[in-house]
Amino acid sequence: MGRADRGDGVRAQSAVGTKLRWSTPKLIAAANQAVPEAKVRSLPVLAPATVKAGPTTAAADPAPEPTPPAVPVERWSSPDGYQRAIEAHRQTARPSRVDPAIADAVQRQTAAMRELSRRAFPEADVVTDGAPAPIEQARTERRRRAAATEAAALRRARSERAGRAVSDLTPARQAAGEVA
């Protein structure tokens, strides 16, 4: 296949390549009409070529530095009338577009849903502000039991050191409600 029956498209980015692929039939028809002996059958669109950065490439495409303006740029503020109009627009209250009957219905429905939720998921005993929370009550009870156990262990150790019989003290203290 020579160059006569094939036209090489421009190496392009994806958007341009897509556009060329969509318009390929029109381009082929136009090429064959302009040069009847050409007999073009396809127009392949080539992918962009990769360019190695070298000294010639870097020198050929330097990034131009922006030049600072000779005169400082003067910023104009908007006219006073425009500022007043914007401020007046911001201060106006939008009229309510909600029908009062609909708003009342929404409130009734919300109250009914909260009541159903309260019935379905009742709250545990509500703790007053001054009372400790249930978790604190449990911790206090656990500490009290630990302290009672420690006190009983200390009494037992003291009595053993003193040489008394441990079995003699245990029934009397258990009857009094102490933990052994």
PDB file of C-alpha atoms in Angstrom:
ATOM      1  CA  MET A   1       0.000   0.000   0.000  1.00  0.00           C
ATOM      2  CA  GLY A   2       1.382   3.313  -1.004  1.00  0.00           C
ATOM      3  CA  ARG A   3       0.556   6.814  -0.057  1.00  0.00           C
ATOM      4  CA  ALA A   4      -2.012   7.098  -2.891  1.00  0.00           C
ATOM      5  CA  ASP A   5      -4.606   4.823  -1.304  1.00  0.00           C
ATOM      6  CA  ARG A   6      -4.055   5.846   2.272  1.00  0.00           C
ATOM      7  CA  GLY A   7      -4.058   9.226   3.970  1.00  0.00           C
ATOM      8  CA  ASP A   8      -2.189   9.580   7.221  1.00  0.00           C
ATOM      9  CA  GLY A   9      -4.168  11.628   9.708  1.00  0.00           C
ATOM     10  CA  VAL A  10      -2.698  14.156  12.024  1.00  0.00           C
ATOM     11  CA  ARG A  11      -1.201  12.837  15.193  1.00  0.00           C
ATOM     12  CA  ALA A  12      -3.638  14.277  17.621  1.00  0.00           C
ATOM     13  CA  GLN A  13      -4.862  14.214  21.155  1.00  0.00           C
ATOM     14  CA  SER A  14      -7.772  11.936  21.971  1.00  0.00           C
ATOM     15  CA  ALA A  15     -10.518  14.528  21.388  1.00  0.00           C
ATOM     16  CA  VAL A  16      -9.213  15.515  17.974  1.00  0.00           C
ATOM     17  CA  GLY A  17      -8.600  11.877  17.114  1.00  0.00           C
ATOM     18  CA  THR A  18     -12.171  10.988  18.040  1.00  0.00           C
ATOM     19  CA  LYS A  19     -13.500  13.811  15.898  1.00  0.00           C
ATOM     20  CA  LEU A  20     -11.398  12.629  12.960  1.00  0.00           C
ATOM     21  CA  ARG A  21     -12.627   9.049  13.354  1.00  0.00           C
ATOM     22  CA  TRP A  22     -16.237  10.238  13.336  1.00  0.00           C
ATOM     23  CA  SER A  23     -15.712  12.332  10.226  1.00  0.00           C
ATOM     24  CA  THR A  24     -13.545   9.768   8.373  1.00  0.00           C
ATOM     25  CA  PRO A  25     -16.240   8.768   5.821  1.00  0.00           C
ATOM     26  CA  LYS A  26     -16.798  12.398   4.836  1.00  0.00           C
ATOM     27  CA  LEU A  27     -13.062  13.026   4.559  1.00  0.00           C
ATOM     28  CA  ILE A  28     -12.552   9.929   2.379  1.00  0.00           C
ATOM     29  CA  ALA A  29     -15.391  10.977   0.065  1.00  0.00           C
ATOM     30  CA  ALA A  30     -14.006  14.513  -0.193  1.00  0.00           C
ATOM     31  CA  ALA A  31     -10.478  13.238  -0.941  1.00  0.00           C
ATOM     32  CA  ASN A  32     -11.718  10.851  -3.634  1.00  0.00           C
ATOM     33  CA  GLN A  33     -13.848  13.592  -5.200  1.00  0.00           C
ATOM     34  CA  ALA A  34     -10.991  16.127  -5.196  1.00  0.00           C
ATOM     35  CA  VAL A  35      -8.464  13.666  -6.649  1.00  0.00           C
ATOM     36  CA  PRO A  36     -10.350  10.935  -8.582  1.00  0.00           C
ATOM     37  CA  GLU A  37      -7.269   8.809  -9.244  1.00  0.00           C
ATOM     38  CA  ALA A  38      -6.281   8.756  -5.537  1.00  0.00           C
ATOM     39  CA  LYS A  39      -8.757   6.012  -4.471  1.00  0.00           C
ATOM     40  CA  VAL A  40      -8.449   6.662  -0.715  1.00  0.00           C
ATOM     41  CA  ARG A  41     -10.073   3.855   1.303  1.00  0.00           C
ATOM     42  CA  SER A  42      -9.053   4.616   4.900  1.00  0.00           C
ATOM     43  CA  LEU A  43      -7.736   7.404   7.088  1.00  0.00           C
ATOM     44  CA  PRO A  44      -5.935   5.990  10.109  1.00  0.00           C
ATOM     45  CA  VAL A  45      -5.552   8.426  12.971  1.00  0.00           C
ATOM     46  CA  LEU A  46      -2.177   7.965  14.568  1.00  0.00           C
ATOM     47  CA  ALA A  47      -1.511   8.289  18.282  1.00  0.00           C
ATOM     48  CA  PRO A  48       0.552  11.245  19.455  1.00  0.00           C
ATOM     49  CA  ALA A  49       4.262  10.583  19.222  1.00  0.00           C
ATOM     50  CA  THR A  50       6.375  10.671  22.321  1.00  0.00           C
ATOM     51  CA  VAL A  51       9.121  13.255  22.219  1.00  0.00           C
ATOM     52  CA  LYS A  52      12.335  12.789  24.107  1.00  0.00           C
ATOM     53  CA  ALA A  53      13.339  15.874  25.991  1.00  0.00           C
ATOM     54  CA  GLY A  54      16.745  16.962  24.865  1.00  0.00           C
ATOM     55  CA  PRO A  55      18.713  20.162  24.566  1.00  0.00           C
ATOM     56  CA  THR A  56      17.064  21.040  21.245  1.00  0.00           C
ATOM     57  CA  THR A  57      13.560  20.414  22.569  1.00  0.00           C
ATOM     58  CA  ALA A  58      14.152  22.424  25.711  1.00  0.00           C
ATOM     59  CA  ALA A  59      15.616  25.354  23.796  1.00  0.00           C
ATOM     60  CA  ALA A  60      12.879  25.297  21.161  1.00  0.00           C
ATOM     61  CA  ASP A  61      10.001  25.481  23.642  1.00  0.00           C
ATOM     62  CA  PRO A  62      10.953  27.732  26.541  1.00  0.00           C
ATOM     63  CA  ALA A  63       8.222  28.696  28.968  1.00  0.00           C
ATOM     64  CA  PRO A  64       7.661  32.423  28.556  1.00  0.00           C
ATOM     65  CA  GLU A  65       7.900  34.357  31.785  1.00  0.00           C
ATOM     66  CA  PRO A  66       4.998  36.633  32.517  1.00  0.00           C
ATOM     67  CA  THR A  67       6.042  40.234  32.311  1.00  0.00           C
ATOM     68  CA  PRO A  68       4.839  42.462  35.103  1.00  0.00           C
ATOM     69  CA  PRO A  69       2.712  45.369  33.923  1.00  0.00           C
ATOM     70  CA  ALA A  70       4.493  48.693  33.717  1.00  0.00           C
ATOM     71  CA  VAL A  71       1.657  50.459  35.534  1.00  0.00           C
ATOM     72  CA  PRO A  72       0.027  48.944  38.623  1.00  0.00           C
ATOM     73  CA  VAL A  73      -3.338  47.393  37.859  1.00  0.00           C
ATOM     74  CA  GLU A  74      -6.134  49.541  39.192  1.00  0.00           C
ATOM     75  CA  ARG A  75      -9.079  47.641  40.621  1.00  0.00           C
ATOM     76  CA  TRP A  76     -12.394  49.379  40.151  1.00  0.00           C
ATOM     77  CA  SER A  77     -15.116  48.912  42.677  1.00  0.00           C
ATOM     78  CA  SER A  78     -18.690  48.498  41.574  1.00  0.00           C
ATOM     79  CA  PRO A  79     -20.906  51.593  41.485  1.00  0.00           C
ATOM     80  CA  ASP A  80     -22.653  52.704  44.674  1.00  0.00           C
ATOM     81  CA  GLY A  81     -26.095  52.114  43.192  1.00  0.00           C
ATOM     82  CA  TYR A  82     -25.187  48.504  42.450  1.00  0.00           C
ATOM     83  CA  GLN A  83     -23.921  48.008  45.997  1.00  0.00           C
ATOM     84  CA  ARG A  84     -27.146  49.482  47.446  1.00  0.00           C
ATOM     85  CA  ALA A  85     -29.281  47.260  45.220  1.00  0.00           C
ATOM     86  CA  ILE A  86     -27.386  44.139  46.298  1.00  0.00           C
ATOM     87  CA  GLU A  87     -27.706  45.095  49.977  1.00  0.00           C
ATOM     88  CA  ALA A  88     -31.442  45.769  49.626  1.00  0.00           C
ATOM     89  CA  HIS A  89     -31.887  42.422  47.903  1.00  0.00           C
ATOM     90  CA  ARG A  90     -30.078  40.613  50.725  1.00  0.00           C
ATOM     91  CA  GLN A  91     -32.203  42.291  53.403  1.00  0.00           C
ATOM     92  CA  THR A  92     -35.575  41.449  51.928  1.00  0.00           C
ATOM     93  CA  ALA A  93     -37.200  38.424  53.474  1.00  0.00           C
ATOM     94  CA  ARG A  94     -38.438  35.811  51.099  1.00  0.00           C
ATOM     95  CA  PRO A  95     -42.159  35.211  51.409  1.00  0.00           C
ATOM     96  CA  SER A  96     -43.039  31.788  52.708  1.00  0.00           C
ATOM     97  CA  ARG A  97     -44.214  29.466  49.969  1.00  0.00           C
ATOM     98  CA  VAL A  98     -45.394  26.778  52.381  1.00  0.00           C
ATOM     99  CA  ASP A  99     -49.111  26.354  52.855  1.00  0.00           C
ATOM    100  CA  PRO A 100     -49.961  26.745  56.584  1.00  0.00           C
ATOM    101  CA  ALA A 101     -52.209  23.679  56.443  1.00  0.00           C
ATOM    102  CA  ILE A 102     -49.315  21.603  55.119  1.00  0.00           C
ATOM    103  CA  ALA A 103     -46.996  22.943  57.833  1.00  0.00           C
ATOM    104  CA  ASP A 104     -49.541  21.983  60.524  1.00  0.00           C
ATOM    105  CA  ALA A 105     -49.914  18.512  59.013  1.00  0.00           C
ATOM    106  CA  VAL A 106     -46.138  18.063  59.029  1.00  0.00           C
ATOM    107  CA  GLN A 107     -45.978  19.041  62.711  1.00  0.00           C
ATOM    108  CA  ARG A 108     -48.785  16.636  63.626  1.00  0.00           C
ATOM    109  CA  GLN A 109     -47.127  13.829  61.689  1.00  0.00           C
ATOM    110  CA  THR A 110     -43.776  14.499  63.359  1.00  0.00           C
ATOM    111  CA  ALA A 111     -45.389  14.456  66.812  1.00  0.00           C
ATOM    112  CA  ALA A 112     -47.177  11.186  66.005  1.00  0.00           C
ATOM    113  CA  MET A 113     -43.957   9.573  64.760  1.00  0.00           C
ATOM    114  CA  ARG A 114     -42.098  10.637  67.904  1.00  0.00           C
ATOM    115  CA  GLU A 115     -44.865   9.203  70.088  1.00  0.00           C
ATOM    116  CA  LEU A 116     -44.720   5.892  68.194  1.00  0.00           C
ATOM    117  CA  SER A 117     -40.950   5.882  68.528  1.00  0.00           C
ATOM    118  CA  ARG A 118     -41.217   6.561  72.269  1.00  0.00           C
ATOM    119  CA  ARG A 119     -43.630   3.636  72.656  1.00  0.00           C
ATOM    120  CA  ALA A 120     -41.542   1.276  70.535  1.00  0.00           C
ATOM    121  CA  PHE A 121     -38.248   2.193  72.202  1.00  0.00           C
ATOM    122  CA  PRO A 122     -38.988   3.298  75.769  1.00  0.00           C
ATOM    123  CA  GLU A 123     -36.162   4.969  77.579  1.00  0.00           C
ATOM    124  CA  ALA A 124     -34.689   3.321  80.630  1.00  0.00           C
ATOM    125  CA  ASP A 125     -35.298   4.948  83.984  1.00  0.00           C
ATOM    126  CA  VAL A 126     -34.513   8.586  83.540  1.00  0.00           C
ATOM    127  CA  VAL A 127     -31.753   9.669  85.898  1.00  0.00           C
ATOM    128  CA  THR A 128     -32.208  13.006  87.606  1.00  0.00           C
ATOM    129  CA  ASP A 129     -29.468  15.591  87.474  1.00  0.00           C
ATOM    130  CA  GLY A 130     -28.184  15.013  91.014  1.00  0.00           C
ATOM    131  CA  ALA A 131     -28.302  11.202  90.993  1.00  0.00           C
ATOM    132  CA  PRO A 132     -25.380   9.152  89.741  1.00  0.00           C
ATOM    133  CA  ALA A 133     -25.736   7.412  86.405  1.00  0.00           C
ATOM    134  CA  PRO A 134     -26.419   3.635  86.420  1.00  0.00           C
ATOM    135  CA  ILE A 135     -22.839   2.894  85.390  1.00  0.00           C
ATOM    136  CA  GLU A 136     -21.585   4.900  88.353  1.00  0.00           C
ATOM    137  CA  GLN A 137     -23.930   3.019  90.682  1.00  0.00           C
ATOM    138  CA  ALA A 138     -22.533  -0.288  89.430  1.00  0.00           C
ATOM    139  CA  ARG A 139     -18.953   0.912  89.905  1.00  0.00           C
ATOM    140  CA  THR A 140     -19.733   2.107  93.434  1.00  0.00           C
ATOM    141  CA  GLU A 141     -21.323  -1.250  94.322  1.00  0.00           C
ATOM    142  CA  ARG A 142     -18.332  -3.132  92.891  1.00  0.00           C
ATOM    143  CA  ARG A 143     -15.907  -0.980  94.894  1.00  0.00           C
ATOM    144  CA  ARG A 144     -17.966  -1.502  98.080  1.00  0.00           C
ATOM    145  CA  ARG A 145     -17.864  -5.290  97.623  1.00  0.00           C
ATOM    146  CA  ALA A 146     -14.119  -5.208  96.924  1.00  0.00           C
ATOM    147  CA  ALA A 147     -13.526  -3.132 100.045  1.00  0.00           C
ATOM    148  CA  ALA A 148     -15.604  -5.569 102.150  1.00  0.00           C
ATOM    149  CA  THR A 149     -13.677  -8.531 100.761  1.00  0.00           C
ATOM    150  CA  GLU A 150     -10.364  -6.797 101.463  1.00  0.00           C
ATOM    151  CA  ALA A 151     -11.439  -5.960 105.031  1.00  0.00           C
ATOM    152  CA  ALA A 152     -12.468  -9.586 105.652  1.00  0.00           C
ATOM    153  CA  ALA A 153      -9.131 -10.811 104.294  1.00  0.00           C
ATOM    154  CA  LEU A 154      -7.235  -8.408 106.545  1.00  0.00           C
ATOM    155  CA  ARG A 155      -9.219  -9.519 109.634  1.00  0.00           C
ATOM    156  CA  ARG A 156      -8.547 -13.145 108.814  1.00  0.00           C
ATOM    157  CA  ALA A 157      -4.822 -12.508 108.336  1.00  0.00           C
ATOM    158  CA  ARG A 158      -4.632 -10.623 111.644  1.00  0.00           C
ATOM    159  CA  SER A 159      -6.472 -13.373 113.490  1.00  0.00           C
ATOM    160  CA  GLU A 160      -4.190 -16.025 112.014  1.00  0.00           C
ATOM    161  CA  ARG A 161      -1.176 -14.047 113.162  1.00  0.00           C
ATOM    162  CA  ALA A 162      -2.665 -13.744 116.614  1.00  0.00           C
ATOM    163  CA  GLY A 163      -3.081 -17.508 116.733  1.00  0.00           C
ATOM    164  CA  ARG A 164      -6.830 -17.645 116.955  1.00  0.00           C
ATOM    165  CA  ALA A 165      -8.803 -20.242 115.139  1.00  0.00           C
ATOM    166  CA  VAL A 166     -10.201 -18.894 111.906  1.00  0.00           C
ATOM    167  CA  SER A 167     -13.172 -21.223 111.989  1.00  0.00           C
ATOM    168  CA  ASP A 168     -14.332 -19.725 115.307  1.00  0.00           C
ATOM    169  CA  LEU A 169     -14.680 -16.197 113.830  1.00  0.00           C
ATOM    170  CA  THR A 170     -16.161 -17.054 110.458  1.00  0.00           C
ATOM    171  CA  PRO A 171     -19.709 -18.191 111.445  1.00  0.00           C
ATOM    172  CA  ALA A 172     -20.298 -15.180 113.684  1.00  0.00           C
ATOM    173  CA  ARG A 173     -19.246 -12.691 111.024  1.00  0.00           C
ATOM    174  CA  GLN A 174     -21.221 -14.437 108.284  1.00  0.00           C
ATOM    175  CA  ALA A 175     -24.297 -14.278 110.482  1.00  0.00           C
ATOM    176  CA  ALA A 176     -23.701 -10.525 110.832  1.00  0.00           C
ATOM    177  CA  GLY A 177     -23.758 -10.160 107.019  1.00  0.00           C
ATOM    178  CA  GLU A 178     -20.057  -9.732 106.338  1.00  0.00           C
ATOM    179  CA  VAL A 179     -18.356 -11.398 103.421  1.00  0.00           C
ATOM    180  CA  ALA A 180     -15.852 -14.081 104.302  1.00  0.00           C
TER     181      ALA A 180
END
